[in-house]
Amino acid sequence: MKLPLHLLVLDMIGCILIGLGMAMHIANVDLLPEHLRFEQDGIVYILVGAACMIPAVIFIIKGLRNRHKF
C-alpha cells in the first residue's frame, strides 16, 4: 500500500503548518507581517495543519482495514 503523492504533499504541508503554529503560539515567534497578524493565529495554523493531515491518516486506516479482511 503506497501513499498517493497528493496525500503525501498534503501531509507535509500539514506538518509544516503545525510546526509554524507551535512556534507562533508557544515561542511567540512572529512569522507574519504586522498587518496580517490576528489574535490566536498560532492556534489557527495548528488546526489547519491537523486538518491537512487527516486525509492521509484516513487513507492509511482504510488500507489497514482492507488488508486485515483477507
JSON list of C-alpha atoms in Angstrom, two decimals:
[
{"chain": "A", "resi": 1, "resn": "MET", "atom": "CA", "xyz": [0.00, 0.00, 0.00]},
{"chain": "A", "resi": 2, "resn": "LYS", "atom": "CA", "xyz": [1.61, 3.21, -1.16]},
{"chain": "A", "resi": 3, "resn": "LEU", "atom": "CA", "xyz": [0.51, 6.63, -0.06]},
{"chain": "A", "resi": 4, "resn": "PRO", "atom": "CA", "xyz": [-0.52, 8.69, -3.12]},
{"chain": "A", "resi": 5, "resn": "LEU", "atom": "CA", "xyz": [1.67, 11.69, -3.89]},
{"chain": "A", "resi": 6, "resn": "HIS", "atom": "CA", "xyz": [-1.10, 14.25, -3.35]},
{"chain": "A", "resi": 7, "resn": "LEU", "atom": "CA", "xyz": [-1.77, 12.91, 0.15]},
{"chain": "A", "resi": 8, "resn": "LEU", "atom": "CA", "xyz": [1.94, 12.89, 0.92]},
{"chain": "A", "resi": 9, "resn": "VAL", "atom": "CA", "xyz": [2.27, 16.53, -0.14]},
{"chain": "A", "resi": 10, "resn": "LEU", "atom": "CA", "xyz": [-0.83, 17.49, 1.86]},
{"chain": "A", "resi": 11, "resn": "ASP", "atom": "CA", "xyz": [0.58, 15.70, 4.91]},
{"chain": "A", "resi": 12, "resn": "MET", "atom": "CA", "xyz": [3.90, 17.50, 4.51]},
{"chain": "A", "resi": 13, "resn": "ILE", "atom": "CA", "xyz": [2.15, 20.87, 4.28]},
{"chain": "A", "resi": 14, "resn": "GLY", "atom": "CA", "xyz": [0.17, 19.97, 7.40]},
{"chain": "A", "resi": 15, "resn": "CYS", "atom": "CA", "xyz": [3.35, 19.13, 9.32]},
{"chain": "A", "resi": 16, "resn": "ILE", "atom": "CA", "xyz": [4.90, 22.44, 8.31]},
{"chain": "A", "resi": 17, "resn": "LEU", "atom": "CA", "xyz": [1.79, 24.37, 9.35]},
{"chain": "A", "resi": 18, "resn": "ILE", "atom": "CA", "xyz": [1.67, 22.62, 12.72]},
{"chain": "A", "resi": 19, "resn": "GLY", "atom": "CA", "xyz": [5.34, 23.41, 13.32]},
{"chain": "A", "resi": 20, "resn": "LEU", "atom": "CA", "xyz": [4.86, 27.06, 12.38]},
{"chain": "A", "resi": 21, "resn": "GLY", "atom": "CA", "xyz": [1.73, 27.28, 14.51]},
{"chain": "A", "resi": 22, "resn": "MET", "atom": "CA", "xyz": [3.52, 25.84, 17.52]},
{"chain": "A", "resi": 23, "resn": "ALA", "atom": "CA", "xyz": [6.39, 28.30, 17.04]},
{"chain": "A", "resi": 24, "resn": "MET", "atom": "CA", "xyz": [3.92, 31.16, 16.82]},
{"chain": "A", "resi": 25, "resn": "HIS", "atom": "CA", "xyz": [1.85, 30.07, 19.79]},
{"chain": "A", "resi": 26, "resn": "ILE", "atom": "CA", "xyz": [4.40, 28.65, 22.23]},
{"chain": "A", "resi": 27, "resn": "ALA", "atom": "CA", "xyz": [7.57, 30.61, 21.46]},
{"chain": "A", "resi": 28, "resn": "ASN", "atom": "CA", "xyz": [5.85, 33.87, 20.41]},
{"chain": "A", "resi": 29, "resn": "VAL", "atom": "CA", "xyz": [7.68, 33.92, 17.09]},
{"chain": "A", "resi": 30, "resn": "ASP", "atom": "CA", "xyz": [6.16, 36.45, 14.70]},
{"chain": "A", "resi": 31, "resn": "LEU", "atom": "CA", "xyz": [6.25, 34.89, 11.24]},
{"chain": "A", "resi": 32, "resn": "LEU", "atom": "CA", "xyz": [3.63, 37.11, 9.65]},
{"chain": "A", "resi": 33, "resn": "PRO", "atom": "CA", "xyz": [3.89, 40.82, 8.88]},
{"chain": "A", "resi": 34, "resn": "GLU", "atom": "CA", "xyz": [2.12, 43.13, 11.31]},
{"chain": "A", "resi": 35, "resn": "HIS", "atom": "CA", "xyz": [-0.87, 43.80, 9.05]},
{"chain": "A", "resi": 36, "resn": "LEU", "atom": "CA", "xyz": [-1.56, 40.05, 8.55]},
{"chain": "A", "resi": 37, "resn": "ARG", "atom": "CA", "xyz": [-1.43, 39.05, 12.24]},
{"chain": "A", "resi": 38, "resn": "PHE", "atom": "CA", "xyz": [-4.52, 38.37, 14.29]},
{"chain": "A", "resi": 39, "resn": "GLU", "atom": "CA", "xyz": [-5.19, 37.06, 17.76]},
{"chain": "A", "resi": 40, "resn": "GLN", "atom": "CA", "xyz": [-4.57, 33.31, 18.26]},
{"chain": "A", "resi": 41, "resn": "ASP", "atom": "CA", "xyz": [-3.09, 32.89, 14.77]},
{"chain": "A", "resi": 42, "resn": "GLY", "atom": "CA", "xyz": [-0.83, 30.09, 16.06]},
{"chain": "A", "resi": 43, "resn": "ILE", "atom": "CA", "xyz": [-3.85, 28.02, 17.07]},
{"chain": "A", "resi": 44, "resn": "VAL", "atom": "CA", "xyz": [-5.39, 28.53, 13.63]},
{"chain": "A", "resi": 45, "resn": "TYR", "atom": "CA", "xyz": [-2.19, 27.31, 11.96]},
{"chain": "A", "resi": 46, "resn": "ILE", "atom": "CA", "xyz": [-2.16, 24.22, 14.18]},
{"chain": "A", "resi": 47, "resn": "LEU", "atom": "CA", "xyz": [-5.81, 23.41, 13.40]},
{"chain": "A", "resi": 48, "resn": "VAL", "atom": "CA", "xyz": [-5.39, 23.93, 9.65]},
{"chain": "A", "resi": 49, "resn": "GLY", "atom": "CA", "xyz": [-2.27, 21.76, 9.71]},
{"chain": "A", "resi": 50, "resn": "ALA", "atom": "CA", "xyz": [-4.11, 18.98, 11.52]},
{"chain": "A", "resi": 51, "resn": "ALA", "atom": "CA", "xyz": [-6.96, 19.24, 9.02]},
{"chain": "A", "resi": 52, "resn": "CYS", "atom": "CA", "xyz": [-4.47, 18.86, 6.17]},
{"chain": "A", "resi": 53, "resn": "MET", "atom": "CA", "xyz": [-3.09, 15.68, 7.74]},
{"chain": "A", "resi": 54, "resn": "ILE", "atom": "CA", "xyz": [-6.45, 13.94, 8.25]},
{"chain": "A", "resi": 55, "resn": "PRO", "atom": "CA", "xyz": [-6.90, 12.60, 4.65]},
{"chain": "A", "resi": 56, "resn": "ALA", "atom": "CA", "xyz": [-3.58, 10.71, 4.79]},
{"chain": "A", "resi": 57, "resn": "VAL", "atom": "CA", "xyz": [-4.48, 9.20, 8.16]},
{"chain": "A", "resi": 58, "resn": "ILE", "atom": "CA", "xyz": [-7.88, 8.09, 6.85]},
{"chain": "A", "resi": 59, "resn": "PHE", "atom": "CA", "xyz": [-6.22, 6.53, 3.78]},
{"chain": "A", "resi": 60, "resn": "ILE", "atom": "CA", "xyz": [-3.80, 4.58, 5.97]},
{"chain": "A", "resi": 61, "resn": "ILE", "atom": "CA", "xyz": [-6.54, 3.37, 8.30]},
{"chain": "A", "resi": 62, "resn": "LYS", "atom": "CA", "xyz": [-8.70, 2.23, 5.37]},
{"chain": "A", "resi": 63, "resn": "GLY", "atom": "CA", "xyz": [-5.73, 0.42, 3.86]},
{"chain": "A", "resi": 64, "resn": "LEU", "atom": "CA", "xyz": [-5.03, -1.39, 7.12]},
{"chain": "A", "resi": 65, "resn": "ARG", "atom": "CA", "xyz": [-8.68, -2.41, 7.48]},
{"chain": "A", "resi": 66, "resn": "ASN", "atom": "CA", "xyz": [-8.77, -3.76, 3.92]},
{"chain": "A", "resi": 67, "resn": "ARG", "atom": "CA", "xyz": [-5.53, -5.67, 4.48]},
{"chain": "A", "resi": 68, "resn": "HIS", "atom": "CA", "xyz": [-6.93, -7.50, 7.52]},
{"chain": "A", "resi": 69, "resn": "LYS", "atom": "CA", "xyz": [-10.15, -8.54, 5.76]},
{"chain": "A", "resi": 70, "resn": "PHE", "atom": "CA", "xyz": [-8.31, -11.08, 3.62]}
]
